């Protein structure tokens, strides 16, 4: 097996995710009003409809589907489906807001070593799942090394510096 390099592509951070939409307007309203993202300027050289939003250190790029009717319809909320997750300060406040907005959601609880993480899952207007959690309660523990941190204070560069360089395994 090859040795692992800590950051072979010299990545710095997550920049954005892109979401294909039935209606860019409806999706802008959702990401602004429900999640608190802010619309930002998008390059005018694009020859397709879309919008850019920014918040919490990442961008969301909304792209208008060329054939909205052929996009998959919302499915049952399944916490094991593809999703993006956001940490929050108050799970109670989030659940109240979702109820006030009439947004269907599913609760889940993860327990590990006496630590509990609450999760709320719901769909955006196009059926893409969003998770809100208090995941900061669960420490991030690398499989190699001794360092443990919470999600919000995780520093990739520090972890990489602390991680020993693995040597290739030799055939016996």
Coordinates of C-alpha atoms in Angstrom, one line a residue:
X1 CA 0.0 0.0 0.0
X2 CA 1.2 3.5 -0.8
X3 CA 2.1 6.0 2.0
X4 CA -0.5 8.7 2.4
X5 CA 0.2 12.4 1.9
X6 CA -1.6 14.8 4.2
X7 CA -2.8 17.3 1.5
X8 CA -1.7 16.2 -1.9
X9 CA -3.8 18.8 -3.8
X10 CA -2.9 21.6 -1.3
X11 CA -6.6 22.2 -0.6
X12 CA -7.5 25.2 1.7
X13 CA -11.2 24.9 2.2
X14 CA -14.6 24.1 0.8
X15 CA -15.6 26.9 -1.6
X16 CA -19.1 26.1 -2.7
X17 CA -21.7 23.5 -3.5
X18 CA -23.8 23.6 -6.7
X19 CA -27.5 22.7 -6.7
X20 CA -29.6 22.2 -9.8
X21 CA -33.0 23.8 -9.3
X22 CA -36.5 23.7 -10.8
X23 CA -36.9 27.4 -9.8
X24 CA -33.9 29.5 -9.0
X25 CA -36.2 32.1 -7.4
X26 CA -37.8 29.5 -5.1
X27 CA -34.4 28.2 -4.1
X28 CA -33.0 31.6 -3.4
X29 CA -36.0 32.3 -1.1
X30 CA -35.4 29.0 0.8
X31 CA -31.6 29.4 1.2
X32 CA -32.1 33.1 2.3
X33 CA -35.2 32.8 4.5
X34 CA -34.6 29.3 6.0
X35 CA -30.8 29.0 6.2
X36 CA -29.7 32.6 6.3
X37 CA -27.6 32.7 3.1
X38 CA -27.0 36.1 1.4
X39 CA -27.2 36.5 -2.4
X40 CA -23.9 37.7 -3.9
X41 CA -22.8 38.9 -7.3
X42 CA -22.4 36.3 -9.9
X43 CA -20.2 36.7 -13.0
X44 CA -22.2 38.2 -15.8
X45 CA -20.3 36.1 -18.4
X46 CA -22.3 32.9 -17.6
X47 CA -24.8 32.1 -20.4
X48 CA -27.2 30.2 -18.1
X49 CA -29.6 31.2 -15.4
X50 CA -28.5 30.9 -11.8
X51 CA -27.6 32.6 -8.6
X52 CA -24.8 32.6 -6.0
X53 CA -25.4 32.8 -2.3
X54 CA -22.8 33.0 0.6
X55 CA -22.9 32.2 4.3
X56 CA -21.1 30.4 7.0
X57 CA -17.9 30.4 5.0
X58 CA -19.2 28.6 2.0
X59 CA -21.1 29.4 -1.2
X60 CA -24.1 27.8 -2.7
X61 CA -24.4 28.1 -6.5
X62 CA -28.0 27.6 -7.7
X63 CA -28.3 26.5 -11.4
X64 CA -31.6 26.6 -13.3
X65 CA -32.4 23.2 -14.7
X66 CA -32.9 23.2 -18.5
X67 CA -35.7 20.7 -18.0
X68 CA -37.3 21.2 -14.6
X69 CA -40.0 18.7 -15.2
X70 CA -37.5 15.9 -15.6
X71 CA -35.8 16.6 -12.2
X72 CA -36.5 13.9 -9.6
X73 CA -39.3 14.7 -7.2
X74 CA -38.9 14.9 -3.5
X75 CA -38.7 11.6 -1.7
X76 CA -39.2 10.6 1.9
X77 CA -36.7 12.3 4.2
X78 CA -34.0 9.7 4.7
X79 CA -31.1 10.7 7.0
X80 CA -28.9 8.2 5.1
X81 CA -29.3 10.0 1.8
X82 CA -26.9 12.6 0.3
X83 CA -27.1 15.9 2.3
X84 CA -25.2 18.9 3.4
X85 CA -25.0 19.5 7.2
X86 CA -24.8 22.8 9.2
X87 CA -24.0 23.1 12.9
X88 CA -26.3 25.4 14.9
X89 CA -26.3 27.1 18.3
X90 CA -29.8 25.9 19.4
X91 CA -31.6 22.8 18.1
X92 CA -34.7 24.0 19.9
X93 CA -34.7 27.3 18.0
X94 CA -34.1 25.5 14.7
X95 CA -37.0 23.0 15.2
X96 CA -39.3 25.8 16.2
X97 CA -38.4 27.8 13.1
X98 CA -39.0 24.7 10.9
X99 CA -42.4 24.1 12.5
X100 CA -43.3 27.8 12.1
X101 CA -42.4 27.7 8.4
X102 CA -44.3 24.4 7.9
X103 CA -41.2 22.5 6.8
X104 CA -41.5 18.8 7.2
X105 CA -38.5 17.4 9.1
X106 CA -37.2 14.2 10.7
X107 CA -35.3 14.1 14.1
X108 CA -32.4 11.7 14.7
X109 CA -30.1 11.2 17.7
X110 CA -26.6 9.8 17.5
X111 CA -25.0 8.6 20.8
X112 CA -21.4 7.8 21.1
X113 CA -19.4 7.3 24.3
X114 CA -21.9 9.2 26.4
X115 CA -22.1 12.1 23.9
X116 CA -25.4 12.9 22.2
X117 CA -25.8 14.7 18.9
X118 CA -29.2 15.9 17.8
X119 CA -30.0 16.1 14.1
X120 CA -32.8 17.5 12.0
X121 CA -33.2 16.6 8.4
X122 CA -35.4 18.3 5.8
X123 CA -35.5 19.0 2.0
X124 CA -34.9 22.2 0.1
X125 CA -37.5 23.0 -2.7
X126 CA -35.8 20.5 -5.1
X127 CA -35.6 17.6 -2.7
X128 CA -31.9 18.0 -1.7
X129 CA -31.6 17.2 1.9
X130 CA -30.3 19.5 4.6
X131 CA -29.2 18.5 8.0
X132 CA -28.9 20.8 11.0
X133 CA -27.1 19.4 14.0
X134 CA -25.2 20.1 17.2
X135 CA -22.4 18.0 15.8
X136 CA -19.9 20.1 17.7
X137 CA -20.7 17.9 20.7
X138 CA -19.0 15.0 19.0
X139 CA -15.2 15.1 18.9
X140 CA -13.3 14.6 15.7
X141 CA -10.8 11.9 16.4
X142 CA -8.4 10.9 13.7
X143 CA -7.8 7.2 13.1
X144 CA -4.1 7.9 13.4
X145 CA -2.5 10.1 16.1
X146 CA -3.6 11.4 19.4
X147 CA -5.3 14.8 18.6
X148 CA -9.0 15.2 19.1
X149 CA -11.0 18.4 18.4
X150 CA -14.6 19.5 18.0
X151 CA -15.9 20.1 14.5
X152 CA -16.0 23.8 14.8
X153 CA -12.4 24.1 16.0
X154 CA -10.9 21.5 13.6
X155 CA -7.8 22.8 11.9
X156 CA -6.8 20.7 8.9
X157 CA -3.3 22.1 8.7
X158 CA -2.7 21.4 12.4
X159 CA -4.0 17.8 12.1
X160 CA -1.8 17.2 9.0
X161 CA 1.3 18.5 10.9
X162 CA 0.5 16.2 13.8
X163 CA -0.2 13.2 11.6
X164 CA 2.8 10.9 11.2
X165 CA 4.0 10.1 7.7
X166 CA 3.0 6.5 6.9
X167 CA 5.6 4.4 5.3
X168 CA 4.6 1.9 2.6
X169 CA 3.9 -1.6 3.9
X170 CA 6.4 -4.2 2.8
X171 CA 5.4 -7.7 1.6
X172 CA 6.3 -10.4 4.1

